[in-house]
Amino acid sequence: RDLKLRKNYSPLKTYQPFFTGGKVQISDDGEYMFCVCDSTVAVIKTETLSIIHTLEEEEDSVSSFAVSNEILVIAWRNSHLLRQYDWKNGICTRQWKGHTATIIAMEFDISSTLLATGSSDGIIK
């Protein structure tokens, strides 16, 4: 038998980079994944691994984020701002200043009505 090996392969699908380290969170229904990619938060459809949105702030980077239902809150490192997004549409709906130091952790409570944040100076709000 004479086997012929194929020398060229064409990709069936290619993927953009969507994770560079840090926090990863899955939506309640499991259909979306949120993760830090460089200085953005990428919203990814888990079934296809396609990026739906990348949420970013010019000249700033993500320090933390939290997701609950339709709400995504991102803490930005340099400005110390918290921004709330309608993540399905990629629109910022609200912003506020939460701490005077960098926010390093944040999480919604089980009812999705309260957001706890912790900053690098040890203060929890």
Short mmCIF file of N, CA and C in Angstrom, two decimals:
data_model
loop_
_atom_site.label_atom_id
_atom_site.label_comp_id
_atom_site.label_asym_id
_atom_site.label_seq_id
_atom_site.Cartn_x
_atom_site.Cartn_y
_atom_site.Cartn_z
N ARG A 1 0.82 -1.19 0.00
CA ARG A 1 0.00 0.00 0.00
C ARG A 1 0.86 1.25 0.00
N ASP A 2 0.44 2.14 -0.79
CA ASP A 2 1.18 3.40 -0.88
C ASP A 2 0.29 4.51 -0.31
N LEU A 3 0.64 5.01 0.89
CA LEU A 3 -0.12 6.08 1.52
C LEU A 3 0.41 7.43 1.09
N LYS A 4 -0.50 8.32 0.79
CA LYS A 4 -0.11 9.68 0.45
C LYS A 4 -0.53 10.59 1.59
N LEU A 5 0.42 11.30 2.12
CA LEU A 5 0.14 12.24 3.20
C LEU A 5 -0.19 13.60 2.62
N ARG A 6 -1.20 14.19 3.19
CA ARG A 6 -1.59 15.51 2.76
C ARG A 6 -0.63 16.54 3.36
N LYS A 7 -0.20 17.49 2.57
CA LYS A 7 0.78 18.45 3.03
C LYS A 7 0.17 19.79 3.42
N ASN A 8 -0.96 20.14 2.87
CA ASN A 8 -1.59 21.42 3.17
C ASN A 8 -2.96 21.18 3.78
N TYR A 9 -3.23 21.94 4.81
CA TYR A 9 -4.52 21.84 5.47
C TYR A 9 -5.14 23.22 5.52
N SER A 10 -6.42 23.27 5.29
CA SER A 10 -7.11 24.55 5.41
C SER A 10 -7.96 24.51 6.69
N PRO A 11 -7.93 25.60 7.45
CA PRO A 11 -8.67 25.61 8.72
C PRO A 11 -10.18 25.61 8.48
N LEU A 12 -10.89 24.89 9.31
CA LEU A 12 -12.34 24.91 9.25
C LEU A 12 -12.90 26.17 9.90
N LYS A 13 -12.23 26.60 10.97
CA LYS A 13 -12.66 27.81 11.67
C LYS A 13 -11.45 28.38 12.40
N THR A 14 -11.39 29.70 12.48
CA THR A 14 -10.33 30.36 13.25
C THR A 14 -10.99 31.19 14.35
N TYR A 15 -10.26 31.40 15.42
CA TYR A 15 -10.78 32.15 16.56
C TYR A 15 -9.85 33.31 16.89
N GLN A 16 -10.46 34.42 17.29
CA GLN A 16 -9.70 35.57 17.75
C GLN A 16 -9.31 35.32 19.20
N PRO A 17 -8.21 35.89 19.66
CA PRO A 17 -7.88 35.77 21.08
C PRO A 17 -8.98 36.44 21.92
N PHE A 18 -9.39 35.78 23.00
CA PHE A 18 -10.43 36.39 23.84
C PHE A 18 -10.13 36.30 25.33
N PHE A 19 -8.98 35.77 25.72
CA PHE A 19 -8.63 35.67 27.14
C PHE A 19 -7.13 35.86 27.30
N THR A 20 -6.75 36.80 28.17
CA THR A 20 -5.33 37.04 28.42
C THR A 20 -4.99 36.90 29.90
N GLY A 21 -5.88 36.33 30.67
CA GLY A 21 -5.62 36.12 32.09
C GLY A 21 -6.58 36.91 32.95
N GLY A 22 -6.81 36.43 34.15
CA GLY A 22 -7.71 37.12 35.07
C GLY A 22 -9.02 36.38 35.23
N LYS A 23 -10.04 37.13 35.57
CA LYS A 23 -11.35 36.58 35.90
C LYS A 23 -12.09 36.10 34.66
N VAL A 24 -12.84 35.00 34.84
CA VAL A 24 -13.75 34.48 33.83
C VAL A 24 -15.08 34.23 34.52
N GLN A 25 -16.17 34.61 33.90
CA GLN A 25 -17.49 34.36 34.48
C GLN A 25 -18.44 33.91 33.38
N ILE A 26 -19.32 32.98 33.73
CA ILE A 26 -20.32 32.45 32.80
C ILE A 26 -21.68 33.03 33.15
N SER A 27 -22.49 33.36 32.14
CA SER A 27 -23.84 33.88 32.39
C SER A 27 -24.69 32.82 33.07
N ASP A 28 -25.76 33.26 33.71
CA ASP A 28 -26.64 32.35 34.45
C ASP A 28 -27.19 31.23 33.57
N ASP A 29 -27.46 31.53 32.31
CA ASP A 29 -28.01 30.51 31.40
C ASP A 29 -26.92 29.68 30.71
N GLY A 30 -25.65 30.03 30.93
CA GLY A 30 -24.54 29.28 30.35
C GLY A 30 -24.27 29.58 28.89
N GLU A 31 -24.98 30.53 28.31
CA GLU A 31 -24.83 30.81 26.89
C GLU A 31 -23.71 31.80 26.57
N TYR A 32 -23.24 32.54 27.58
CA TYR A 32 -22.22 33.55 27.35
C TYR A 32 -21.10 33.42 28.38
N MET A 33 -19.90 33.83 27.97
CA MET A 33 -18.75 33.85 28.85
C MET A 33 -18.17 35.25 28.80
N PHE A 34 -17.70 35.73 29.95
CA PHE A 34 -17.11 37.05 30.08
C PHE A 34 -15.69 36.88 30.59
N CYS A 35 -14.73 37.51 29.95
CA CYS A 35 -13.36 37.38 30.41
C CYS A 35 -12.53 38.59 30.00
N VAL A 36 -11.44 38.78 30.74
CA VAL A 36 -10.53 39.88 30.46
C VAL A 36 -9.64 39.51 29.27
N CYS A 37 -9.59 40.41 28.32
CA CYS A 37 -8.72 40.25 27.15
C CYS A 37 -7.96 41.56 26.96
N ASP A 38 -6.68 41.54 27.33
CA ASP A 38 -5.86 42.75 27.34
C ASP A 38 -6.52 43.80 28.23
N SER A 39 -6.94 44.93 27.68
CA SER A 39 -7.54 45.99 28.49
C SER A 39 -9.06 46.07 28.31
N THR A 40 -9.66 44.98 27.85
CA THR A 40 -11.11 44.96 27.61
C THR A 40 -11.76 43.79 28.35
N VAL A 41 -13.08 43.80 28.37
CA VAL A 41 -13.85 42.62 28.77
C VAL A 41 -14.52 42.10 27.50
N ALA A 42 -14.26 40.85 27.18
CA ALA A 42 -14.85 40.23 26.00
C ALA A 42 -16.11 39.47 26.41
N VAL A 43 -17.17 39.64 25.62
CA VAL A 43 -18.41 38.90 25.79
C VAL A 43 -18.44 37.86 24.67
N ILE A 44 -18.46 36.59 25.06
CA ILE A 44 -18.31 35.50 24.09
C ILE A 44 -19.51 34.58 24.13
N LYS A 45 -20.01 34.22 22.96
CA LYS A 45 -21.07 33.21 22.83
C LYS A 45 -20.40 31.86 23.02
N THR A 46 -20.79 31.10 24.05
CA THR A 46 -20.09 29.85 24.38
C THR A 46 -20.26 28.77 23.33
N GLU A 47 -21.38 28.73 22.65
CA GLU A 47 -21.64 27.68 21.65
C GLU A 47 -20.69 27.80 20.45
N THR A 48 -20.42 29.03 20.04
CA THR A 48 -19.59 29.24 18.85
C THR A 48 -18.20 29.79 19.16
N LEU A 49 -17.97 30.19 20.41
CA LEU A 49 -16.73 30.86 20.84
C LEU A 49 -16.46 32.12 20.04
N SER A 50 -17.52 32.78 19.59
CA SER A 50 -17.35 34.03 18.86
C SER A 50 -17.54 35.21 19.81
N ILE A 51 -16.75 36.25 19.58
CA ILE A 51 -16.82 37.45 20.41
C ILE A 51 -18.02 38.28 19.97
N ILE A 52 -18.92 38.54 20.90
CA ILE A 52 -20.12 39.34 20.62
C ILE A 52 -19.79 40.82 20.77
N HIS A 53 -19.12 41.18 21.88
CA HIS A 53 -18.72 42.55 22.15
C HIS A 53 -17.37 42.54 22.86
N THR A 54 -16.63 43.61 22.70
CA THR A 54 -15.50 43.90 23.58
C THR A 54 -15.77 45.27 24.17
N LEU A 55 -15.81 45.33 25.48
CA LEU A 55 -16.11 46.58 26.17
C LEU A 55 -14.80 47.16 26.67
N GLU A 56 -14.55 48.39 26.28
CA GLU A 56 -13.27 49.00 26.62
C GLU A 56 -13.43 50.48 26.92
N GLU A 57 -12.42 51.02 27.57
CA GLU A 57 -12.36 52.43 27.89
C GLU A 57 -11.03 52.93 27.39
N GLU A 58 -11.06 54.00 26.62
CA GLU A 58 -9.83 54.52 26.04
C GLU A 58 -8.83 54.90 27.12
N GLU A 59 -7.60 54.48 26.97
CA GLU A 59 -6.49 54.77 27.88
C GLU A 59 -6.73 54.28 29.30
N ASP A 60 -7.46 53.18 29.46
CA ASP A 60 -7.68 52.60 30.79
C ASP A 60 -7.73 51.09 30.64
N SER A 61 -7.61 50.39 31.75
CA SER A 61 -7.65 48.93 31.70
C SER A 61 -8.58 48.40 32.78
N VAL A 62 -9.01 47.18 32.62
CA VAL A 62 -9.96 46.54 33.52
C VAL A 62 -9.23 46.11 34.79
N SER A 63 -9.81 46.46 35.95
CA SER A 63 -9.25 45.96 37.21
C SER A 63 -10.11 44.83 37.76
N SER A 64 -11.42 44.85 37.49
CA SER A 64 -12.32 43.79 37.93
C SER A 64 -13.65 43.94 37.19
N PHE A 65 -14.47 42.90 37.24
CA PHE A 65 -15.82 42.99 36.68
C PHE A 65 -16.73 41.99 37.37
N ALA A 66 -18.03 42.20 37.23
CA ALA A 66 -19.03 41.28 37.78
C ALA A 66 -20.23 41.27 36.84
N VAL A 67 -20.86 40.11 36.72
CA VAL A 67 -22.02 39.95 35.84
C VAL A 67 -23.18 39.38 36.63
N SER A 68 -24.37 39.91 36.36
CA SER A 68 -25.60 39.38 36.93
C SER A 68 -26.73 39.64 35.95
N ASN A 69 -27.35 38.58 35.48
CA ASN A 69 -28.44 38.68 34.51
C ASN A 69 -28.04 39.53 33.31
N GLU A 70 -28.71 40.65 33.11
CA GLU A 70 -28.45 41.52 31.96
C GLU A 70 -27.40 42.59 32.26
N ILE A 71 -26.90 42.62 33.50
CA ILE A 71 -26.01 43.70 33.93
C ILE A 71 -24.56 43.22 34.01
N LEU A 72 -23.68 44.01 33.45
CA LEU A 72 -22.24 43.80 33.58
C LEU A 72 -21.66 45.09 34.14
N VAL A 73 -20.94 45.00 35.25
CA VAL A 73 -20.28 46.16 35.83
C VAL A 73 -18.78 45.95 35.72
N ILE A 74 -18.09 46.95 35.16
CA ILE A 74 -16.64 46.89 35.00
C ILE A 74 -16.01 47.99 35.83
N ALA A 75 -14.98 47.63 36.59
CA ALA A 75 -14.18 48.62 37.31
C ALA A 75 -12.94 48.92 36.48
N TRP A 76 -12.69 50.20 36.24
CA TRP A 76 -11.54 50.62 35.43
C TRP A 76 -10.41 51.07 36.33
N ARG A 77 -9.21 50.60 36.04
CA ARG A 77 -8.04 50.75 36.91
C ARG A 77 -7.61 52.21 37.14
N ASN A 78 -7.38 52.98 36.11
CA ASN A 78 -6.82 54.33 36.28
C ASN A 78 -7.84 55.36 36.75
N SER A 79 -9.05 55.31 36.21
CA SER A 79 -10.06 56.31 36.54
C SER A 79 -10.82 55.97 37.83
N HIS A 80 -10.72 54.73 38.30
CA HIS A 80 -11.46 54.24 39.48
C HIS A 80 -12.97 54.31 39.27
N LEU A 81 -13.39 54.37 38.02
CA LEU A 81 -14.82 54.42 37.72
C LEU A 81 -15.40 53.02 37.64
N LEU A 82 -16.65 52.91 38.03
CA LEU A 82 -17.45 51.70 37.79
C LEU A 82 -18.42 52.06 36.67
N ARG A 83 -18.50 51.20 35.69
CA ARG A 83 -19.43 51.43 34.58
C ARG A 83 -20.35 50.22 34.46
N GLN A 84 -21.63 50.51 34.38
CA GLN A 84 -22.64 49.47 34.22
C GLN A 84 -23.02 49.39 32.75
N TYR A 85 -23.04 48.17 32.21
CA TYR A 85 -23.34 47.97 30.79
C TYR A 85 -24.55 47.06 30.60
N ASP A 86 -25.30 47.35 29.57
CA ASP A 86 -26.26 46.40 29.01
C ASP A 86 -25.40 45.55 28.08
N TRP A 87 -24.91 44.42 28.57
CA TRP A 87 -23.88 43.67 27.84
C TRP A 87 -24.40 43.02 26.56
N LYS A 88 -25.70 42.78 26.46
CA LYS A 88 -26.22 42.19 25.22
C LYS A 88 -26.15 43.17 24.06
N ASN A 89 -26.21 44.47 24.37
CA ASN A 89 -26.13 45.50 23.33
C ASN A 89 -24.80 46.25 23.34
N GLY A 90 -23.98 46.02 24.36
CA GLY A 90 -22.68 46.68 24.44
C GLY A 90 -22.77 48.16 24.76
N ILE A 91 -23.80 48.57 25.51
CA ILE A 91 -24.03 49.98 25.80
C ILE A 91 -23.81 50.27 27.28
N CYS A 92 -23.05 51.35 27.55
CA CYS A 92 -22.87 51.81 28.93
C CYS A 92 -24.14 52.54 29.35
N THR A 93 -24.76 52.11 30.45
CA THR A 93 -26.01 52.70 30.90
C THR A 93 -25.85 53.60 32.13
N ARG A 94 -24.71 53.47 32.82
CA ARG A 94 -24.52 54.24 34.05
C ARG A 94 -23.05 54.18 34.44
N GLN A 95 -22.57 55.23 35.12
CA GLN A 95 -21.21 55.19 35.66
C GLN A 95 -21.16 55.95 36.98
N TRP A 96 -20.26 55.54 37.85
CA TRP A 96 -20.08 56.21 39.13
C TRP A 96 -18.69 55.90 39.67
N LYS A 97 -18.25 56.72 40.60
CA LYS A 97 -16.94 56.52 41.25
C LYS A 97 -17.20 55.75 42.53
N GLY A 98 -16.52 54.60 42.66
CA GLY A 98 -16.79 53.74 43.81
C GLY A 98 -15.77 53.85 44.92
N HIS A 99 -14.50 53.97 44.58
CA HIS A 99 -13.41 54.00 45.55
C HIS A 99 -12.37 55.02 45.10
N THR A 100 -11.48 55.38 46.01
CA THR A 100 -10.37 56.25 45.63
C THR A 100 -9.13 55.42 45.25
N ALA A 101 -9.16 54.12 45.55
CA ALA A 101 -8.08 53.21 45.17
C ALA A 101 -8.63 52.22 44.13
N THR A 102 -7.75 51.45 43.53
CA THR A 102 -8.13 50.49 42.50
C THR A 102 -9.02 49.39 43.06
N ILE A 103 -10.13 49.12 42.40
CA ILE A 103 -11.04 48.04 42.80
C ILE A 103 -10.44 46.73 42.31
N ILE A 104 -10.23 45.80 43.23
CA ILE A 104 -9.59 44.53 42.85
C ILE A 104 -10.55 43.34 42.90
N ALA A 105 -11.72 43.53 43.51
CA ALA A 105 -12.70 42.43 43.56
C ALA A 105 -14.10 43.01 43.61
N MET A 106 -15.02 42.32 42.97
CA MET A 106 -16.43 42.73 43.01
C MET A 106 -17.32 41.54 42.72
N GLU A 107 -18.51 41.56 43.32
CA GLU A 107 -19.45 40.45 43.12
C GLU A 107 -20.85 40.90 43.49
N PHE A 108 -21.84 40.41 42.74
CA PHE A 108 -23.24 40.65 43.06
C PHE A 108 -23.70 39.65 44.11
N ASP A 109 -24.70 40.06 44.92
CA ASP A 109 -25.31 39.11 45.85
C ASP A 109 -26.24 38.19 45.08
N ILE A 110 -26.77 37.20 45.75
CA ILE A 110 -27.60 36.18 45.08
C ILE A 110 -28.88 36.76 44.48
N SER A 111 -29.38 37.87 45.03
CA SER A 111 -30.60 38.48 44.49
C SER A 111 -30.32 39.44 43.34
N SER A 112 -29.05 39.69 43.06
CA SER A 112 -28.61 40.60 41.99
C SER A 112 -29.01 42.05 42.23
N THR A 113 -29.28 42.41 43.48
CA THR A 113 -29.65 43.79 43.78
C THR A 113 -28.53 44.57 44.44
N LEU A 114 -27.55 43.88 45.01
CA LEU A 114 -26.44 44.54 45.69
C LEU A 114 -25.12 44.13 45.04
N LEU A 115 -24.22 45.09 44.95
CA LEU A 115 -22.90 44.85 44.39
C LEU A 115 -21.88 45.19 45.46
N ALA A 116 -21.04 44.24 45.84
CA ALA A 116 -19.97 44.49 46.80
C ALA A 116 -18.66 44.68 46.03
N THR A 117 -17.89 45.70 46.44
CA THR A 117 -16.60 45.96 45.81
C THR A 117 -15.53 46.07 46.88
N GLY A 118 -14.34 45.61 46.56
CA GLY A 118 -13.21 45.73 47.46
C GLY A 118 -12.05 46.37 46.74
N SER A 119 -11.40 47.34 47.40
CA SER A 119 -10.31 48.06 46.75
C SER A 119 -8.96 47.70 47.37
N SER A 120 -7.90 48.15 46.70
CA SER A 120 -6.55 47.80 47.13
C SER A 120 -6.16 48.46 48.45
N ASP A 121 -6.93 49.42 48.93
CA ASP A 121 -6.65 50.04 50.22
C ASP A 121 -7.37 49.33 51.37
N GLY A 122 -8.01 48.18 51.07
CA GLY A 122 -8.66 47.38 52.11
C GLY A 122 -10.09 47.75 52.42
N ILE A 123 -10.65 48.71 51.72
CA ILE A 123 -12.03 49.14 51.97
C ILE A 123 -13.00 48.32 51.14
N ILE A 124 -14.08 47.87 51.79
CA ILE A 124 -15.15 47.13 51.10
C ILE A 124 -16.40 48.00 51.14
N LYS A 125 -17.04 48.13 49.99
CA LYS A 125 -18.29 48.90 49.92
C LYS A 125 -19.37 48.06 49.31
#
